[in-house]
PDB file of C-alpha atoms in Angstrom:
ATOM      1  CA  UNK A 202       1.572 -28.868  -3.845  1.00  0.00           C
ATOM      2  CA  UNK A 203       2.599 -25.382  -2.801  1.00  0.00           C
ATOM      3  CA  UNK A 204       5.868 -24.251  -4.378  1.00  0.00           C
ATOM      4  CA  UNK A 205       7.737 -20.983  -3.974  1.00  0.00           C
ATOM      5  CA  UNK A 206      10.788 -20.372  -6.156  1.00  0.00           C
ATOM      6  CA  UNK A 207      12.932 -17.304  -5.553  1.00  0.00           C
ATOM      7  CA  UNK A 208      15.306 -15.801  -8.085  1.00  0.00           C
ATOM      8  CA  UNK A 209      17.256 -12.617  -8.691  1.00  0.00           C
ATOM      9  CA  UNK A 210      19.896 -12.811  -5.992  1.00  0.00           C
ATOM     10  CA  UNK A 211      23.547 -12.136  -6.625  1.00  0.00           C
ATOM     11  CA  UNK A 212      26.503  -9.877  -5.929  1.00  0.00           C
ATOM     12  CA  UNK A 213      25.863  -6.141  -5.937  1.00  0.00           C
ATOM     13  CA  UNK A 214      27.948  -3.164  -4.909  1.00  0.00           C
ATOM     14  CA  UNK A 215      26.960  -0.963  -1.960  1.00  0.00           C
ATOM     15  CA  UNK A 216      24.431   1.597  -3.116  1.00  0.00           C
ATOM     16  CA  UNK A 217      23.242  -0.655  -5.909  1.00  0.00           C
ATOM     17  CA  UNK A 218      19.860  -2.183  -6.642  1.00  0.00           C
ATOM     18  CA  UNK A 219      18.493  -5.667  -7.088  1.00  0.00           C
ATOM     19  CA  UNK A 220      15.037  -7.092  -7.791  1.00  0.00           C
ATOM     20  CA  UNK A 221      14.046 -10.417  -6.298  1.00  0.00           C
ATOM     21  CA  UNK A 222      11.209 -12.523  -7.673  1.00  0.00           C
ATOM     22  CA  UNK A 223       9.238 -15.380  -6.155  1.00  0.00           C
ATOM     23  CA  UNK A 224       7.212 -17.581  -8.489  1.00  0.00           C
ATOM     24  CA  UNK A 225       4.327 -19.245  -6.666  1.00  0.00           C
ATOM     25  CA  UNK A 226       2.277 -22.290  -7.605  1.00  0.00           C
ATOM     26  CA  UNK A 227      -0.075 -24.801  -6.042  1.00  0.00           C
ATOM     27  CA  UNK A 228      -2.472 -22.317  -4.416  1.00  0.00           C
ATOM     28  CA  UNK A 229      -4.666 -19.315  -5.262  1.00  0.00           C
ATOM     29  CA  UNK A 230      -1.902 -16.722  -5.064  1.00  0.00           C
ATOM     30  CA  UNK A 231      -4.138 -13.635  -4.962  1.00  0.00           C
ATOM     31  CA  UNK A 232      -5.926 -14.880  -1.837  1.00  0.00           C
ATOM     32  CA  UNK A 233      -2.896 -14.933   0.426  1.00  0.00           C
ATOM     33  CA  UNK A 234      -0.566 -12.445   2.026  1.00  0.00           C
ATOM     34  CA  UNK A 235       3.088 -12.940   1.143  1.00  0.00           C
ATOM     35  CA  UNK A 236       6.310 -11.937   2.851  1.00  0.00           C
ATOM     36  CA  UNK A 237      10.052 -11.693   2.528  1.00  0.00           C
ATOM     37  CA  UNK A 238      12.178 -12.897   5.443  1.00  0.00           C
ATOM     38  CA  UNK A 239      15.968 -12.756   5.422  1.00  0.00           C
ATOM     39  CA  UNK A 240      18.793 -14.514   7.199  1.00  0.00           C
ATOM     40  CA  UNK A 241      22.292 -13.056   7.343  1.00  0.00           C
ATOM     41  CA  UNK A 242      25.103 -15.633   7.162  1.00  0.00           C
ATOM     42  CA  UNK A 243      25.207 -17.600  10.411  1.00  0.00           C
ATOM     43  CA  UNK A 244      22.474 -15.460  11.971  1.00  0.00           C
ATOM     44  CA  UNK A 245      18.790 -15.734  12.826  1.00  0.00           C
ATOM     45  CA  UNK A 246      15.651 -14.868  10.924  1.00  0.00           C
ATOM     46  CA  UNK A 247      14.579 -11.271  10.271  1.00  0.00           C
ATOM     47  CA  UNK A 248      11.212 -10.233   8.842  1.00  0.00           C
ATOM     48  CA  UNK A 249      11.617  -7.787   5.952  1.00  0.00           C
ATOM     49  CA  UNK A 250       8.241  -7.042   4.382  1.00  0.00           C
ATOM     50  CA  UNK A 251       4.673  -8.280   3.905  1.00  0.00           C
ATOM     51  CA  UNK A 252       2.032  -7.537   1.296  1.00  0.00           C
ATOM     52  CA  UNK A 253      -1.546  -8.428   2.136  1.00  0.00           C
ATOM     53  CA  UNK A 254      -3.657 -10.638  -0.083  1.00  0.00           C
ATOM     54  CA  UNK A 255      -6.807  -8.573   0.203  1.00  0.00           C
ATOM     55  CA  UNK A 256      -5.927  -5.001  -0.721  1.00  0.00           C
ATOM     56  CA  UNK A 257      -2.199  -5.171  -1.435  1.00  0.00           C
ATOM     57  CA  UNK A 258      -1.251  -3.126   1.599  1.00  0.00           C
ATOM     58  CA  UNK A 259       2.493  -3.260   2.240  1.00  0.00           C
ATOM     59  CA  UNK A 260       4.456  -3.319   5.467  1.00  0.00           C
ATOM     60  CA  UNK A 261       8.192  -3.011   6.075  1.00  0.00           C
ATOM     61  CA  UNK A 262      10.802  -3.457   8.768  1.00  0.00           C
ATOM     62  CA  UNK A 263      12.359  -0.160   9.827  1.00  0.00           C
ATOM     63  CA  UNK A 264      15.736  -1.416   8.590  1.00  0.00           C
ATOM     64  CA  UNK A 265      14.529  -1.414   4.958  1.00  0.00           C
ATOM     65  CA  UNK A 266      11.756   1.202   4.973  1.00  0.00           C
ATOM     66  CA  UNK A 267      12.244   3.741   2.216  1.00  0.00           C
ATOM     67  CA  UNK A 268      14.773   1.534   0.394  1.00  0.00           C
ATOM     68  CA  UNK A 269      12.814  -1.644  -0.374  1.00  0.00           C
ATOM     69  CA  UNK A 270       9.479  -2.003  -2.188  1.00  0.00           C
ATOM     70  CA  UNK A 271       7.284  -5.090  -2.188  1.00  0.00           C
ATOM     71  CA  UNK A 272       4.794  -5.811  -4.947  1.00  0.00           C
ATOM     72  CA  UNK A 273       2.875  -8.671  -6.494  1.00  0.00           C
ATOM     73  CA  UNK A 274       1.543  -9.596  -9.924  1.00  0.00           C
ATOM     74  CA  UNK A 275      -1.476 -11.775  -9.236  1.00  0.00           C
ATOM     75  CA  UNK A 276      -1.915 -12.510 -12.961  1.00  0.00           C
ATOM     76  CA  UNK A 277       1.543 -14.112 -13.000  1.00  0.00           C
ATOM     77  CA  UNK A 278       1.501 -15.541  -9.459  1.00  0.00           C
ATOM     78  CA  UNK A 279       4.701 -13.693  -8.687  1.00  0.00           C
ATOM     79  CA  UNK A 280       5.959 -11.722  -5.694  1.00  0.00           C
ATOM     80  CA  UNK A 281       8.699  -9.116  -6.004  1.00  0.00           C
ATOM     81  CA  UNK A 282      11.119  -7.287  -3.749  1.00  0.00           C
ATOM     82  CA  UNK A 283      12.806  -4.225  -5.230  1.00  0.00           C
ATOM     83  CA  UNK A 284      15.887  -3.413  -3.188  1.00  0.00           C
ATOM     84  CA  UNK A 285      17.573  -0.033  -3.637  1.00  0.00           C
ATOM     85  CA  UNK A 286      20.453   1.712  -1.860  1.00  0.00           C
ATOM     86  CA  UNK A 287      21.784  -1.637  -0.747  1.00  0.00           C
ATOM     87  CA  UNK A 288      24.142  -1.829   2.215  1.00  0.00           C
ATOM     88  CA  UNK A 289      26.579  -4.463   3.422  1.00  0.00           C
ATOM     89  CA  UNK A 290      24.159  -5.305   6.243  1.00  0.00           C
ATOM     90  CA  UNK A 291      21.545  -6.336   3.667  1.00  0.00           C
ATOM     91  CA  UNK A 292      23.703  -9.352   2.809  1.00  0.00           C
ATOM     92  CA  UNK A 293      21.542 -12.388   3.518  1.00  0.00           C
ATOM     93  CA  UNK A 294      19.564 -15.265   2.130  1.00  0.00           C
ATOM     94  CA  UNK A 295      16.148 -13.871   1.248  1.00  0.00           C
ATOM     95  CA  UNK A 296      13.201 -16.211   1.673  1.00  0.00           C
ATOM     96  CA  UNK A 297       9.783 -15.778   0.120  1.00  0.00           C
ATOM     97  CA  UNK A 298       7.074 -17.005   2.499  1.00  0.00           C
ATOM     98  CA  UNK A 299       3.350 -17.564   2.157  1.00  0.00           C
ATOM     99  CA  UNK A 300       1.067 -16.638   5.046  1.00  0.00           C
ATOM    100  CA  UNK A 301      -1.836 -18.873   6.085  1.00  0.00           C
ATOM    101  CA  UNK A 302      -4.420 -16.271   5.121  1.00  0.00           C
ATOM    102  CA  UNK A 303      -4.910 -12.909   3.445  1.00  0.00           C
ATOM    103  CA  UNK A 304      -4.152 -10.965   6.622  1.00  0.00           C
ATOM    104  CA  UNK A 305      -0.696  -9.492   7.219  1.00  0.00           C
ATOM    105  CA  UNK A 306      -0.552 -10.898  10.754  1.00  0.00           C
ATOM    106  CA  UNK A 307      -0.620 -14.641  10.177  1.00  0.00           C
ATOM    107  CA  UNK A 308       1.890 -17.501  10.469  1.00  0.00           C
ATOM    108  CA  UNK A 309       4.166 -18.395   7.560  1.00  0.00           C
ATOM    109  CA  UNK A 310       3.078 -21.831   6.404  1.00  0.00           C
ATOM    110  CA  UNK A 311       5.286 -22.269   3.334  1.00  0.00           C
ATOM    111  CA  UNK A 312       8.763 -20.997   2.513  1.00  0.00           C
ATOM    112  CA  UNK A 313      10.863 -20.957  -0.635  1.00  0.00           C
ATOM    113  CA  UNK A 314      14.417 -22.266  -0.751  1.00  0.00           C
ATOM    114  CA  UNK A 315      15.899 -18.766  -0.599  1.00  0.00           C
ATOM    115  CA  UNK A 316      18.129 -16.620  -2.789  1.00  0.00           C
ATOM    116  CA  UNK A 317      21.448 -15.174  -1.642  1.00  0.00           C
ATOM    117  CA  UNK A 318      22.079 -11.452  -1.877  1.00  0.00           C
ATOM    118  CA  UNK A 319      25.647 -10.308  -1.293  1.00  0.00           C
ATOM    119  CA  UNK A 320      26.396  -6.596  -1.007  1.00  0.00           C
ATOM    120  CA  UNK A 321      30.105  -5.999  -1.367  1.00  0.00           C
ATOM    121  CA  UNK A 322      32.582  -3.938  -3.329  1.00  0.00           C
TER     122      UNK A 322
ATOM    123  CA  UNK B  52       9.064  -3.629  18.997  1.00  0.00           C
ATOM    124  CA  UNK B  53       8.275  -6.908  20.770  1.00  0.00           C
ATOM    125  CA  UNK B  54      11.470  -8.681  21.812  1.00  0.00           C
ATOM    126  CA  UNK B  55      11.469 -12.483  21.826  1.00  0.00           C
ATOM    127  CA  UNK B  56      13.976 -14.058  24.208  1.00  0.00           C
ATOM    128  CA  UNK B  57      14.605 -17.706  23.481  1.00  0.00           C
ATOM    129  CA  UNK B  58      16.584 -20.115  25.663  1.00  0.00           C
ATOM    130  CA  UNK B  59      18.793 -21.981  25.656  1.00  0.00           C
ATOM    131  CA  UNK B  60      20.707 -20.846  22.563  1.00  0.00           C
ATOM    132  CA  UNK B  61      21.942 -24.396  22.104  1.00  0.00           C
ATOM    133  CA  UNK B  62      21.501 -27.793  23.675  1.00  0.00           C
ATOM    134  CA  UNK B  63      22.813 -31.313  23.318  1.00  0.00           C
ATOM    135  CA  UNK B  64      20.595 -34.261  24.141  1.00  0.00           C
ATOM    136  CA  UNK B  65      20.447 -37.987  23.570  1.00  0.00           C
ATOM    137  CA  UNK B  66      18.051 -39.786  21.253  1.00  0.00           C
ATOM    138  CA  UNK B  67      14.849 -40.405  23.167  1.00  0.00           C
ATOM    139  CA  UNK B  68      15.327 -37.486  25.535  1.00  0.00           C
ATOM    140  CA  UNK B  69      12.641 -34.933  26.246  1.00  0.00           C
ATOM    141  CA  UNK B  70      13.774 -31.503  25.024  1.00  0.00           C
ATOM    142  CA  UNK B  71      12.256 -28.205  26.124  1.00  0.00           C
ATOM    143  CA  UNK B  72      12.856 -24.714  24.705  1.00  0.00           C
ATOM    144  CA  UNK B  73      11.403 -21.561  26.183  1.00  0.00           C
ATOM    145  CA  UNK B  74      10.492 -18.265  24.579  1.00  0.00           C
ATOM    146  CA  UNK B  75       9.597 -15.099  26.448  1.00  0.00           C
ATOM    147  CA  UNK B  76       7.933 -12.082  24.855  1.00  0.00           C
ATOM    148  CA  UNK B  77       8.663  -8.566  26.088  1.00  0.00           C
ATOM    149  CA  UNK B  78       4.913  -7.889  26.258  1.00  0.00           C
ATOM    150  CA  UNK B  79       1.654  -9.807  26.216  1.00  0.00           C
ATOM    151  CA  UNK B  80       1.162 -11.434  22.794  1.00  0.00           C
ATOM    152  CA  UNK B  81      -1.813 -13.624  23.773  1.00  0.00           C
ATOM    153  CA  UNK B  82      -1.338 -16.857  21.810  1.00  0.00           C
ATOM    154  CA  UNK B  83       0.123 -15.271  18.657  1.00  0.00           C
ATOM    155  CA  UNK B  84       3.243 -17.399  18.758  1.00  0.00           C
ATOM    156  CA  UNK B  85       4.678 -19.819  16.217  1.00  0.00           C
ATOM    157  CA  UNK B  86       7.551 -22.295  16.283  1.00  0.00           C
ATOM    158  CA  UNK B  87       9.675 -23.094  13.225  1.00  0.00           C
ATOM    159  CA  UNK B  88      12.286 -25.742  12.554  1.00  0.00           C
ATOM    160  CA  UNK B  89      15.240 -24.970  10.293  1.00  0.00           C
ATOM    161  CA  UNK B  90      17.554 -27.761   9.237  1.00  0.00           C
ATOM    162  CA  UNK B  91      21.051 -26.852   7.996  1.00  0.00           C
ATOM    163  CA  UNK B  92      20.956 -25.299   4.534  1.00  0.00           C
ATOM    164  CA  UNK B  93      17.174 -25.477   4.358  1.00  0.00           C
ATOM    165  CA  UNK B  94      14.256 -23.104   4.674  1.00  0.00           C
ATOM    166  CA  UNK B  95      12.330 -22.872   7.952  1.00  0.00           C
ATOM    167  CA  UNK B  96       9.296 -25.101   8.423  1.00  0.00           C
ATOM    168  CA  UNK B  97       6.232 -24.264  10.484  1.00  0.00           C
ATOM    169  CA  UNK B  98       5.732 -26.761  13.313  1.00  0.00           C
ATOM    170  CA  UNK B  99       3.436 -25.071  15.833  1.00  0.00           C
ATOM    171  CA  UNK B 100       1.048 -22.130  15.353  1.00  0.00           C
ATOM    172  CA  UNK B 101      -1.104 -20.182  17.798  1.00  0.00           C
ATOM    173  CA  UNK B 102       1.213 -21.386  20.576  1.00  0.00           C
ATOM    174  CA  UNK B 103      -0.136 -24.925  20.783  1.00  0.00           C
ATOM    175  CA  UNK B 104      -1.577 -26.111  17.449  1.00  0.00           C
ATOM    176  CA  UNK B 105       0.514 -28.681  15.601  1.00  0.00           C
ATOM    177  CA  UNK B 106       0.737 -28.054  11.860  1.00  0.00           C
ATOM    178  CA  UNK B 107      -0.655 -30.796   9.630  1.00  0.00           C
ATOM    179  CA  UNK B 108       1.878 -33.523   8.965  1.00  0.00           C
ATOM    180  CA  UNK B 109       4.141 -32.637  11.876  1.00  0.00           C
ATOM    181  CA  UNK B 110       4.938 -35.580  14.175  1.00  0.00           C
ATOM    182  CA  UNK B 111       3.036 -35.691  17.437  1.00  0.00           C
ATOM    183  CA  UNK B 112       6.262 -35.647  19.482  1.00  0.00           C
ATOM    184  CA  UNK B 113       6.345 -31.876  18.871  1.00  0.00           C
ATOM    185  CA  UNK B 114       4.139 -29.723  21.090  1.00  0.00           C
ATOM    186  CA  UNK B 115       3.764 -26.171  22.314  1.00  0.00           C
ATOM    187  CA  UNK B 116       2.181 -24.422  25.258  1.00  0.00           C
ATOM    188  CA  UNK B 117       1.865 -21.058  26.915  1.00  0.00           C
ATOM    189  CA  UNK B 118       0.136 -17.716  26.476  1.00  0.00           C
ATOM    190  CA  UNK B 119       0.736 -14.091  27.310  1.00  0.00           C
ATOM    191  CA  UNK B 120       4.497 -13.719  27.624  1.00  0.00           C
ATOM    192  CA  UNK B 121       5.820 -17.207  28.398  1.00  0.00           C
ATOM    193  CA  UNK B 122       5.869 -20.092  25.950  1.00  0.00           C
ATOM    194  CA  UNK B 123       7.355 -23.569  25.795  1.00  0.00           C
ATOM    195  CA  UNK B 124       8.229 -25.866  22.901  1.00  0.00           C
ATOM    196  CA  UNK B 125       8.756 -29.560  23.628  1.00  0.00           C
ATOM    197  CA  UNK B 126      10.052 -32.559  21.745  1.00  0.00           C
ATOM    198  CA  UNK B 127       8.833 -35.518  23.767  1.00  0.00           C
ATOM    199  CA  UNK B 128      11.358 -38.014  22.406  1.00  0.00           C
ATOM    200  CA  UNK B 129      14.255 -36.552  20.423  1.00  0.00           C
ATOM    201  CA  UNK B 130      14.995 -38.269  17.112  1.00  0.00           C
ATOM    202  CA  UNK B 131      18.133 -37.973  14.922  1.00  0.00           C
ATOM    203  CA  UNK B 132      16.122 -36.157  12.246  1.00  0.00           C
ATOM    204  CA  UNK B 133      15.216 -33.426  14.761  1.00  0.00           C
ATOM    205  CA  UNK B 134      18.727 -31.952  14.526  1.00  0.00           C
ATOM    206  CA  UNK B 135      17.972 -28.358  13.609  1.00  0.00           C
ATOM    207  CA  UNK B 136      17.665 -24.816  14.877  1.00  0.00           C
ATOM    208  CA  UNK B 137      14.276 -23.909  16.306  1.00  0.00           C
ATOM    209  CA  UNK B 138      12.838 -20.395  16.283  1.00  0.00           C
ATOM    210  CA  UNK B 139       9.853 -18.848  18.013  1.00  0.00           C
ATOM    211  CA  UNK B 140       8.084 -15.947  16.286  1.00  0.00           C
ATOM    212  CA  UNK B 141       5.393 -13.535  17.419  1.00  0.00           C
ATOM    213  CA  UNK B 142       2.691 -12.227  15.099  1.00  0.00           C
ATOM    214  CA  UNK B 143       0.734 -10.123  17.534  1.00  0.00           C
ATOM    215  CA  UNK B 144       2.053  -6.916  15.997  1.00  0.00           C
ATOM    216  CA  UNK B 145       4.481  -5.472  13.488  1.00  0.00           C
ATOM    217  CA  UNK B 146       7.357  -5.731  13.200  1.00  0.00           C
ATOM    218  CA  UNK B 147       7.149  -9.510  13.219  1.00  0.00           C
ATOM    219  CA  UNK B 148       9.992 -10.721  15.404  1.00  0.00           C
ATOM    220  CA  UNK B 149      11.790 -13.994  15.935  1.00  0.00           C
ATOM    221  CA  UNK B 150      13.644 -15.422  18.875  1.00  0.00           C
ATOM    222  CA  UNK B 151      17.386 -15.851  18.498  1.00  0.00           C
ATOM    223  CA  UNK B 152      17.078 -19.573  17.853  1.00  0.00           C
ATOM    224  CA  UNK B 153      17.967 -22.776  19.684  1.00  0.00           C
ATOM    225  CA  UNK B 154      20.409 -25.132  18.019  1.00  0.00           C
ATOM    226  CA  UNK B 155      19.618 -28.739  18.945  1.00  0.00           C
ATOM    227  CA  UNK B 156      22.332 -31.358  18.627  1.00  0.00           C
ATOM    228  CA  UNK B 157      22.539 -35.062  19.427  1.00  0.00           C
ATOM    229  CA  UNK B 158      24.815 -36.027  22.292  1.00  0.00           C
TER     230      UNK B 158
END
């Protein structure tokens, strides 16, 4: 059974940093692209970043480019999102999502339960 | 960026009704279109991929159609457990973009 468990969310001041983790199990983690998708309170879904499963290439939404970094540790089946220079508009539930294949343009077939990031002074 | 325009933003229907949601892309995305269901307080769930393929384990009352710029999602007979917000999403190109969502309620 595929499981994705996010952690690392919390309250952070504007300009601060936070590192999210997503522990994966139930599939061959290194073979699949992985993404972060966020949802601001009461709002819709917004893609944040994807890392491919083949060569580790990373892709970002313009809204987070230069501030967020995505990485993966295939030996520990864990996905990360390093978030720097956080802004109030980054406040959201952050979901870890698995893609159906190794390619960065694929559907999301499994999602974690999400972790809440609140940016506020 | 490819804009995804979803309508209606909300609807109310009776149990057993046929429910249809539309999604229009701002440019041709072929069949690179998915539909997700999100129940309150839960993560999204993939229902339909490649515009018309039903994900394994998803009830057959859910279906999708369309290609190019115009897509349709249908629930053939609405059930109480289908109360949720539904999102379309294109994966033809980055950035990946979602429709604004359709909140489905029971009348």
